[in-house]
Amino acid sequence: MRFSDAFGISTGDIISITGGGGKSSLMKKLAEEAAGKVLVTTSTRIAAEELDDFENKDTTGRLFADKDLKNPGVYASAKVAGEKGIGPDPDEICRIAGRFDLVLIEADGSARKPLKGWESYEPVIPECSNITIAVADITAVGKPVSPLNVHRFEIFSKLTKLKEGETFGVEHLAELIMSDEGYFRCSSGKKCVFASKMESENDRLNTIKLRGLLPPEYTLCGGSIHSSKAELFE
């Protein structure tokens, strides 16, 4: 199954991706699967080197506003400043979205860690976004938590009631997904969860357990970008 099919993505969708443990990889995979003109950008910051993965790139962060977009393809844009790519104002993303057949936005930062706690201004989801995909590293389940694998550990600890060294369980992941202060903070529209790095049978069993803890309105896909495998859990 294609990842875009698992999430039910259609032409015209504006997709915000939150969480940790594979946001950039998922965004690239969805862009690869898409047809037409696809915009890849961020509402926060990304590593500037990520823009190099795309043939068409705009390092001014103007979202190709001054370009005549005649050909289908993936168009990546962020304002490069040193090693960082800084995203445009979320309202600007909404204004320009109509020029593209699909818009993919990396809307969260996790300092390359699988888990995080969210500040009051995170994630940064444009109002026009109609799908939010929360990337949740399923391999984090069953492991002890610490500042080494959790971004903004103090906030995370308050949300989950977990102390350093305690084990992160499926139930904690479900709480972060359903929390008003978690993955889907400030989101609207369809809510999708991607259980990333699902490569072992234990990972799959944990994803099945997660499905049982989430209300049916959450779309849950488990899979591995590395092996290009996606599975829809209903």
GROMACS .gro file of N, CA, C and O in nm, residues 46-155:
model
  440
   46ILE      N    1   1.384   2.364   0.919
   46ILE     CA    2   1.437   2.234   0.878
   46ILE      C    3   1.586   2.251   0.852
   46ILE      O    4   1.636   2.364   0.841
   47ALA      N    5   1.656   2.141   0.842
   47ALA     CA    6   1.797   2.148   0.805
   47ALA      C    7   1.807   2.194   0.659
   47ALA      O    8   1.736   2.143   0.572
   48ALA      N    9   1.891   2.292   0.633
   48ALA     CA   10   1.903   2.346   0.498
   48ALA      C   11   1.940   2.238   0.397
   48ALA      O   12   1.896   2.243   0.282
   49GLU      N   13   2.015   2.139   0.440
   49GLU     CA   14   2.058   2.033   0.348
   49GLU      C   15   1.941   1.951   0.295
   49GLU      O   16   1.954   1.886   0.191
   50GLU      N   17   1.828   1.953   0.366
   50GLU     CA   18   1.712   1.877   0.320
   50GLU      C   19   1.660   1.929   0.187
   50GLU      O   20   1.599   1.855   0.109
   51LEU      N   21   1.680   2.056   0.159
   51LEU     CA   22   1.635   2.113   0.032
   51LEU      C   23   1.711   2.055  -0.086
   51LEU      O   24   1.661   2.052  -0.199
   52ASP      N   25   1.832   2.006  -0.059
   52ASP     CA   26   1.915   1.951  -0.165
   52ASP      C   27   1.860   1.820  -0.222
   52ASP      O   28   1.904   1.774  -0.327
   53ASP      N   29   1.763   1.761  -0.150
   53ASP     CA   30   1.703   1.635  -0.197
   53ASP      C   31   1.604   1.657  -0.310
   53ASP      O   32   1.554   1.561  -0.369
   54PHE      N   33   1.575   1.783  -0.340
   54PHE     CA   34   1.473   1.813  -0.440
   54PHE      C   35   1.533   1.890  -0.557
   54PHE      O   36   1.617   1.979  -0.539
   55GLU      N   37   1.487   1.855  -0.678
   55GLU     CA   38   1.541   1.916  -0.798
   55GLU      C   39   1.509   2.065  -0.806
   55GLU      O   40   1.593   2.146  -0.846
   56ASN      N   41   1.386   2.101  -0.768
   56ASN     CA   42   1.344   2.241  -0.771
   56ASN      C   43   1.346   2.297  -0.630
   56ASN      O   44   1.270   2.252  -0.544
   57LYS      N   45   1.431   2.394  -0.604
   57LYS     CA   46   1.437   2.451  -0.469
   57LYS      C   47   1.446   2.603  -0.473
   57LYS      O   48   1.507   2.661  -0.564
   58ASP      N   49   1.381   2.663  -0.377
   58ASP     CA   50   1.379   2.809  -0.363
   58ASP      C   51   1.434   2.841  -0.225
   58ASP      O   52   1.365   2.821  -0.124
   59THR      N   53   1.558   2.887  -0.217
   59THR     CA   54   1.622   2.912  -0.089
   59THR      C   55   1.593   3.051  -0.034
   59THR      O   56   1.646   3.090   0.069
   60THR      N   57   1.503   3.125  -0.103
   60THR     CA   58   1.463   3.257  -0.052
   60THR      C   59   1.343   3.244   0.042
   60THR      O   60   1.310   3.338   0.113
   61GLY      N   61   1.277   3.130   0.038
   61GLY     CA   62   1.159   3.111   0.121
   61GLY      C   63   1.034   3.179   0.067
   61GLY      O   64   0.932   3.186   0.137
   62ARG      N   65   1.037   3.222  -0.056
   62ARG     CA   66   0.922   3.293  -0.115
   62ARG      C   67   0.822   3.199  -0.180
   62ARG      O   68   0.726   3.244  -0.242
   63LEU      N   69   0.844   3.071  -0.168
   63LEU     CA   70   0.749   2.970  -0.217
   63LEU      C   71   0.726   2.980  -0.368
   63LEU      O   72   0.615   2.959  -0.416
   64PHE      N   73   0.831   3.015  -0.441
   64PHE     CA   74   0.826   3.024  -0.587
   64PHE      C   75   0.722   3.126  -0.635
   64PHE      O   76   0.666   3.114  -0.743
   65ALA      N   77   0.698   3.228  -0.553
   65ALA     CA   78   0.597   3.329  -0.586
   65ALA      C   79   0.626   3.402  -0.717
   65ALA      O   80   0.535   3.446  -0.786
   66ASP      N   81   0.755   3.413  -0.750
   66ASP     CA   82   0.793   3.487  -0.871
   66ASP      C   83   0.825   3.393  -0.988
   66ASP      O   84   0.884   3.436  -1.088
   67LYS      N   85   0.787   3.266  -0.976
   67LYS     CA   86   0.817   3.169  -1.080
   67LYS      C   87   0.689   3.123  -1.151
   67LYS      O   88   0.583   3.113  -1.090
   68ASP      N   89   0.703   3.096  -1.280
   68ASP     CA   90   0.592   3.042  -1.358
   68ASP      C   91   0.601   2.889  -1.351
   68ASP      O   92   0.688   2.828  -1.413
   69LEU      N   93   0.511   2.829  -1.275
   69LEU     CA   94   0.518   2.685  -1.250
   69LEU      C   95   0.440   2.610  -1.357
   69LEU      O   96   0.323   2.577  -1.341
   70LYS      N   97   0.507   2.580  -1.466
   70LYS     CA   98   0.440   2.512  -1.578
   70LYS      C   99   0.445   2.360  -1.566
   70LYS      O  100   0.352   2.291  -1.607
   71ASN      N  101   0.553   2.309  -1.511
   71ASN     CA  102   0.576   2.165  -1.513
   71ASN      C  103   0.542   2.098  -1.381
   71ASN      O  104   0.562   2.156  -1.274
   72PRO      N  105   0.493   1.974  -1.386
   72PRO     CA  106   0.472   1.898  -1.262
   72PRO      C  107   0.606   1.867  -1.198
   72PRO      O  108   0.711   1.868  -1.265
   73GLY      N  109   0.605   1.842  -1.068
   73GLY     CA  110   0.728   1.811  -0.997
   73GLY      C  111   0.718   1.855  -0.853
   73GLY      O  112   0.615   1.907  -0.808
   74VAL      N  113   0.824   1.831  -0.779
   74VAL     CA  114   0.829   1.869  -0.637
   74VAL      C  115   0.908   1.998  -0.624
   74VAL      O  116   1.022   2.008  -0.673
   75TYR      N  117   0.848   2.096  -0.558
   75TYR     CA  118   0.909   2.227  -0.538
   75TYR      C  119   0.929   2.250  -0.389
   75TYR      O  120   0.833   2.253  -0.312
   76ALA      N  121   1.056   2.264  -0.347
   76ALA     CA  122   1.089   2.280  -0.206
   76ALA      C  123   1.135   2.422  -0.178
   76ALA      O  124   1.216   2.477  -0.253
   77SER      N  125   1.082   2.480  -0.069
   77SER     CA  126   1.115   2.619  -0.040
   77SER      C  127   1.128   2.645   0.110
   77SER      O  128   1.045   2.606   0.190
   78ALA      N  129   1.236   2.712   0.145
   78ALA     CA  130   1.259   2.765   0.281
   78ALA      C  131   1.372   2.868   0.268
   78ALA      O  132   1.455   2.858   0.178
   79LYS      N  133   1.374   2.965   0.356
   79LYS     CA  134   1.479   3.067   0.352
   79LYS      C  135   1.602   3.013   0.423
   79LYS      O  136   1.600   2.989   0.543
   80VAL      N  137   1.708   2.994   0.347
   80VAL     CA  138   1.829   2.936   0.404
   80VAL      C  139   1.910   3.042   0.476
   80VAL      O  140   1.944   3.148   0.420
   81ALA      N  141   1.942   3.012   0.601
   81ALA     CA  142   2.028   3.097   0.682
   81ALA      C  143   2.127   3.006   0.754
   81ALA      O  144   2.090   2.942   0.854
   82GLY      N  145   2.246   2.996   0.703
   82GLY     CA  146   2.343   2.904   0.760
   82GLY      C  147   2.301   2.759   0.734
   82GLY      O  148   2.275   2.720   0.621
   83GLU      N  149   2.291   2.681   0.840
   83GLU     CA  150   2.255   2.540   0.827
   83GLU      C  151   2.105   2.518   0.840
   83GLU      O  152   2.058   2.405   0.832
   84LYS      N  153   2.029   2.624   0.859
   84LYS     CA  154   1.885   2.612   0.880
   84LYS      C  155   1.806   2.665   0.761
   84LYS      O  156   1.845   2.762   0.696
   85GLY      N  157   1.693   2.599   0.738
   85GLY     CA  158   1.596   2.648   0.643
   85GLY      C  159   1.476   2.699   0.721
   85GLY      O  160   1.411   2.623   0.793
   86ILE      N  161   1.449   2.828   0.713
   86ILE     CA  162   1.344   2.891   0.793
   86ILE      C  163   1.218   2.904   0.710
   86ILE      O  164   1.220   2.954   0.597
   87GLY      N  165   1.108   2.859   0.765
   87GLY     CA  166   0.982   2.860   0.692
   87GLY      C  167   0.918   2.997   0.683
   87GLY      O  168   0.945   3.085   0.765
   88PRO      N  169   0.832   3.018   0.584
   88PRO     CA  170   0.759   3.144   0.570
   88PRO      C  171   0.648   3.154   0.674
   88PRO      O  172   0.620   3.058   0.747
   89ASP      N  173   0.584   3.268   0.679
   89ASP     CA  174   0.468   3.285   0.766
   89ASP      C  175   0.359   3.186   0.723
   89ASP      O  176   0.336   3.168   0.604
   90PRO      N  177   0.295   3.119   0.819
   90PRO     CA  178   0.190   3.021   0.784
   90PRO      C  179   0.081   3.078   0.695
   90PRO      O  180   0.028   3.008   0.608
   91ASP      N  181   0.048   3.207   0.713
   91ASP     CA  182  -0.055   3.269   0.629
   91ASP      C  183  -0.009   3.277   0.483
   91ASP      O  184  -0.090   3.268   0.391
   92GLU      N  185   0.122   3.294   0.463
   92GLU     CA  186   0.175   3.301   0.327
   92GLU      C  187   0.163   3.164   0.259
   92GLU      O  188   0.136   3.156   0.140
   93ILE      N  189   0.183   3.058   0.337
   93ILE     CA  190   0.164   2.923   0.282
   93ILE      C  191   0.021   2.907   0.232
   93ILE      O  192  -0.004   2.854   0.124
   94CYS      N  193  -0.073   2.955   0.311
   94CYS     CA  194  -0.214   2.945   0.272
   94CYS      C  195  -0.243   3.027   0.147
   94CYS      O  196  -0.322   2.985   0.061
   95ARG      N  197  -0.181   3.142   0.136
   95ARG     CA  198  -0.206   3.230   0.020
   95ARG      C  199  -0.155   3.167  -0.109
   95ARG      O  200  -0.214   3.184  -0.216
   96ILE      N  201  -0.045   3.093  -0.099
   96ILE     CA  202   0.020   3.040  -0.219
   96ILE      C  203  -0.027   2.898  -0.253
   96ILE      O  204  -0.002   2.846  -0.362
   97ALA      N  205  -0.097   2.835  -0.161
   97ALA     CA  206  -0.130   2.692  -0.174
   97ALA      C  207  -0.205   2.658  -0.302
   97ALA      O  208  -0.187   2.550  -0.360
   98GLY      N  209  -0.289   2.748  -0.349
   98GLY     CA  210  -0.369   2.722  -0.467
   98GLY      C  211  -0.290   2.702  -0.595
   98GLY      O  212  -0.344   2.652  -0.694
   99ARG      N  213  -0.162   2.738  -0.595
   99ARG     CA  214  -0.078   2.720  -0.713
   99ARG      C  215  -0.028   2.577  -0.726
   99ARG      O  216   0.031   2.541  -0.827
  100PHE      N  217  -0.052   2.497  -0.622
  100PHE     CA  218   0.002   2.361  -0.619
  100PHE      C  219  -0.111   2.258  -0.607
  100PHE      O  220  -0.220   2.288  -0.557
  101ASP      N  221  -0.082   2.138  -0.650
  101ASP     CA  222  -0.180   2.029  -0.640
  101ASP      C  223  -0.177   1.962  -0.504
  101ASP      O  224  -0.273   1.897  -0.464
  102LEU      N  225  -0.067   1.978  -0.433
  102LEU     CA  226  -0.052   1.921  -0.299
  102LEU      C  227   0.051   2.004  -0.224
  102LEU      O  228   0.152   2.046  -0.282
  103VAL      N  229   0.025   2.030  -0.095
  103VAL     CA  230   0.118   2.105  -0.012
  103VAL      C  231   0.155   2.020   0.110
  103VAL      O  232   0.067   1.970   0.180
  104LEU      N  233   0.285   2.003   0.132
  104LEU     CA  234   0.336   1.926   0.245
  104LEU      C  235   0.419   2.017   0.333
  104LEU      O  236   0.514   2.081   0.286
  105ILE      N  237   0.383   2.024   0.462
  105ILE     CA  238   0.446   2.118   0.554
  105ILE      C  239   0.504   2.044   0.674
  105ILE      O  240   0.432   1.973   0.745
  106GLU      N  241   0.633   2.060   0.696
  106GLU     CA  242   0.691   2.010   0.821
  106GLU      C  243   0.661   2.115   0.927
  106GLU      O  244   0.718   2.224   0.925
  107ALA      N  245   0.571   2.081   1.019
  107ALA     CA  246   0.513   2.181   1.108
  107ALA      C  247   0.557   2.168   1.254
  107ALA      O  248   0.495   2.224   1.344
  108ASP      N  249   0.665   2.095   1.277
  108ASP     CA  250   0.707   2.068   1.414
  108ASP      C  251   0.857   2.043   1.415
  108ASP      O  252   0.916   2.009   1.312
  109GLY      N  253   0.918   2.058   1.531
  109GLY     CA  254   1.060   2.028   1.546
  109GLY      C  255   1.081   1.938   1.666
  109GLY      O  256   1.012   1.950   1.767
  110SER      N  257   1.175   1.845   1.655
  110SER     CA  258   1.199   1.753   1.766
  110SER      C  259   1.348   1.731   1.794
  110SER      O  260   1.384   1.640   1.869
  111ALA      N  261   1.433   1.815   1.734
  111ALA     CA  262   1.578   1.805   1.757
  111ALA      C  263   1.629   1.664   1.729
  111ALA      O  264   1.717   1.614   1.798
  112ARG      N  265   1.569   1.599   1.628
  112ARG     CA  266   1.606   1.463   1.586
  112ARG      C  267   1.587   1.358   1.695
  112ARG      O  268   1.656   1.256   1.697
  113LYS      N  269   1.493   1.385   1.785
  113LYS     CA  270   1.462   1.288   1.890
  113LYS      C  271   1.323   1.230   1.865
  113LYS      O  272   1.236   1.297   1.809
  114PRO      N  273   1.297   1.104   1.907
  114PRO     CA  274   1.170   1.040   1.875
  114PRO      C  275   1.050   1.092   1.952
  114PRO      O  276   0.936   1.077   1.907
  115LEU      N  277   1.073   1.151   2.069
  115LEU     CA  278   0.964   1.198   2.154
  115LEU      C  279   0.987   1.344   2.191
  115LEU      O  280   1.100   1.392   2.189
  116LYS      N  281   0.878   1.412   2.227
  116LYS     CA  282   0.892   1.552   2.266
  116LYS      C  283   0.775   1.600   2.350
  116LYS      O  284   0.670   1.535   2.357
  117GLY      N  285   0.796   1.714   2.413
  117GLY     CA  286   0.688   1.790   2.476
  117GLY      C  287   0.673   1.917   2.396
  117GLY      O  288   0.769   1.965   2.336
  118TRP      N  289   0.552   1.974   2.396
  118TRP     CA  290   0.524   2.087   2.309
  118TRP      C  291   0.511   2.217   2.387
  118TRP      O  292   0.437   2.225   2.487
  119GLU      N  293   0.582   2.320   2.341
  119GLU     CA  294   0.562   2.455   2.393
  119GLU      C  295   0.425   2.505   2.347
  119GLU      O  296   0.362   2.447   2.259
  120SER      N  297   0.382   2.616   2.405
  120SER     CA  298   0.248   2.668   2.375
  120SER      C  299   0.231   2.709   2.229
  120SER      O  300   0.119   2.715   2.179
  121TYR      N  301   0.342   2.737   2.161
  121TYR     CA  302   0.335   2.781   2.021
  121TYR      C  303   0.359   2.667   1.922
  121TYR      O  304   0.367   2.690   1.802
  122GLU      N  305   0.369   2.545   1.971
  122GLU     CA  306   0.396   2.429   1.886
  122GLU      C  307   0.278   2.332   1.884
  122GLU      O  308   0.206   2.323   1.983
  123PRO      N  309   0.263   2.256   1.776
  123PRO     CA  310   0.324   2.275   1.645
  123PRO      C  311   0.266   2.397   1.573
  123PRO      O  312   0.164   2.451   1.616
  124VAL      N  313   0.330   2.437   1.465
  124VAL     CA  314   0.285   2.555   1.390
  124VAL      C  315   0.207   2.507   1.268
  124VAL      O  316   0.266   2.478   1.163
  125ILE      N  317   0.076   2.498   1.281
  125ILE     CA  318  -0.009   2.443   1.176
  125ILE      C  319  -0.089   2.554   1.109
  125ILE      O  320  -0.170   2.621   1.174
  126PRO      N  321  -0.067   2.579   0.980
  126PRO     CA  322  -0.145   2.682   0.910
  126PRO      C  323  -0.295   2.654   0.917
  126PRO      O  324  -0.337   2.538   0.916
  127GLU      N  325  -0.374   2.759   0.924
  127GLU     CA  326  -0.519   2.744   0.936
  127GLU      C  327  -0.581   2.671   0.818
  127GLU      O  328  -0.685   2.607   0.830
  128CYS      N  329  -0.518   2.681   0.701
  128CYS     CA  330  -0.573   2.618   0.581
  128CYS      C  331  -0.543   2.469   0.574
  128CYS      O  332  -0.596   2.398   0.486
  129SER      N  333  -0.460   2.419   0.663
  129SER     CA  334  -0.423   2.277   0.659
  129SER      C  335  -0.545   2.191   0.691
  129SER      O  336  -0.613   2.211   0.791
  130ASN      N  337  -0.575   2.094   0.605
  130ASN     CA  338  -0.694   2.011   0.626
  130ASN      C  339  -0.661   1.868   0.670
  130ASN      O  340  -0.750   1.791   0.702
  131ILE      N  341  -0.532   1.834   0.673
  131ILE     CA  342  -0.488   1.704   0.725
  131ILE      C  343  -0.364   1.727   0.811
  131ILE      O  344  -0.271   1.797   0.769
  132THR      N  345  -0.364   1.668   0.929
  132THR     CA  346  -0.244   1.668   1.013
  132THR      C  347  -0.200   1.523   1.033
  132THR      O  348  -0.282   1.438   1.069
  133ILE      N  349  -0.074   1.496   1.006
  133ILE     CA  350  -0.018   1.363   1.027
  133ILE      C  351   0.082   1.371   1.142
  133ILE      O  352   0.181   1.445   1.134
  134ALA      N  353   0.055   1.298   1.250
  134ALA     CA  354   0.146   1.291   1.364
  134ALA      C  355   0.239   1.172   1.346
  134ALA      O  356   0.194   1.058   1.337
  135VAL      N  357   0.368   1.199   1.339
  135VAL     CA  358   0.467   1.092   1.326
  135VAL      C  359   0.510   1.048   1.466
  135VAL      O  360   0.563   1.129   1.544
  136ALA      N  361   0.484   0.922   1.498
  136ALA     CA  362   0.516   0.868   1.630
  136ALA      C  363   0.607   0.747   1.612
  136ALA      O  364   0.566   0.646   1.555
  137ASP      N  365   0.729   0.758   1.659
  137ASP     CA  366   0.827   0.650   1.647
  137ASP      C  367   0.784   0.533   1.736
  137ASP      O  368   0.796   0.539   1.858
  138ILE      N  369   0.733   0.427   1.675
  138ILE     CA  370   0.679   0.315   1.753
  138ILE      C  371   0.789   0.239   1.827
  138ILE      O  372   0.761   0.169   1.925
  139THR      N  373   0.914   0.255   1.784
  139THR     CA  374   1.023   0.186   1.854
  139THR      C  375   1.055   0.249   1.989
  139THR      O  376   1.131   0.192   2.068
  140ALA      N  377   0.999   0.368   2.016
  140ALA     CA  378   1.019   0.432   2.147
  140ALA      C  379   0.941   0.360   2.257
  140ALA      O  380   0.974   0.372   2.376
  141VAL      N  381   0.837   0.285   2.218
  141VAL     CA  382   0.756   0.212   2.315
  141VAL      C  383   0.840   0.103   2.381
  141VAL      O  384   0.910   0.028   2.314
  142GLY      N  385   0.831   0.096   2.513
  142GLY     CA  386   0.905  -0.005   2.588
  142GLY      C  387   1.043   0.038   2.631
  142GLY      O  388   1.114  -0.039   2.697
  143LYS      N  389   1.081   0.161   2.597
  143LYS     CA  390   1.213   0.211   2.634
  143LYS      C  391   1.203   0.317   2.743
  143LYS      O  392   1.104   0.389   2.753
  144PRO      N  393   1.308   0.331   2.827
  144PRO     CA  394   1.307   0.435   2.929
  144PRO      C  395   1.320   0.574   2.865
  144PRO      O  396   1.384   0.589   2.762
  145VAL      N  397   1.259   0.673   2.928
  145VAL     CA  398   1.265   0.809   2.875
  145VAL      C  399   1.373   0.889   2.948
  145VAL      O  400   1.400   0.868   3.066
  146SER      N  401   1.433   0.981   2.874
  146SER     CA  402   1.534   1.069   2.931
  146SER      C  403   1.553   1.185   2.835
  146SER      O  404   1.504   1.181   2.721
  147PRO      N  405   1.627   1.289   2.876
  147PRO     CA  406   1.654   1.400   2.784
  147PRO      C  407   1.729   1.356   2.659
  147PRO      O  408   1.732   1.430   2.560
  148LEU      N  409   1.786   1.237   2.658
  148LEU     CA  410   1.858   1.188   2.542
  148LEU      C  411   1.764   1.150   2.428
  148LEU      O  412   1.801   1.160   2.311
  149ASN      N  413   1.643   1.105   2.462
  149ASN     CA  414   1.549   1.064   2.357
  149ASN      C  415   1.419   1.143   2.358
  149ASN      O  416   1.325   1.109   2.287
  150VAL      N  417   1.415   1.248   2.441
  150VAL     CA  418   1.294   1.331   2.449
  150VAL      C  419   1.332   1.479   2.438
  150VAL      O  420   1.412   1.530   2.516
  151HIS      N  421   1.276   1.546   2.340
  151HIS     CA  422   1.295   1.691   2.323
  151HIS      C  423   1.200   1.764   2.418
  151HIS      O  424   1.083   1.729   2.427
  152ARG      N  425   1.249   1.864   2.488
  152ARG     CA  426   1.173   1.938   2.589
  152ARG      C  427   1.121   1.840   2.695
  152ARG      O  428   1.000   1.827   2.716
  153PHE      N  429   1.216   1.776   2.762
  153PHE     CA  430   1.181   1.668   2.854
  153PHE      C  431   1.090   1.713   2.969
  153PHE      O  432   0.999   1.640   3.009
  154GLU      N  433   1.112   1.831   3.023
  154GLU     CA  434   1.031   1.877   3.136
  154GLU      C  435   0.883   1.887   3.098
  154GLU      O  436   0.795   1.848   3.175
  155ILE      N  437   0.856   1.941   2.978
  155ILE     CA  438   0.717   1.951   2.933
  155ILE      C  439   0.659   1.813   2.908
  155ILE      O  440   0.546   1.783   2.947
   0.00000   0.00000   0.00000
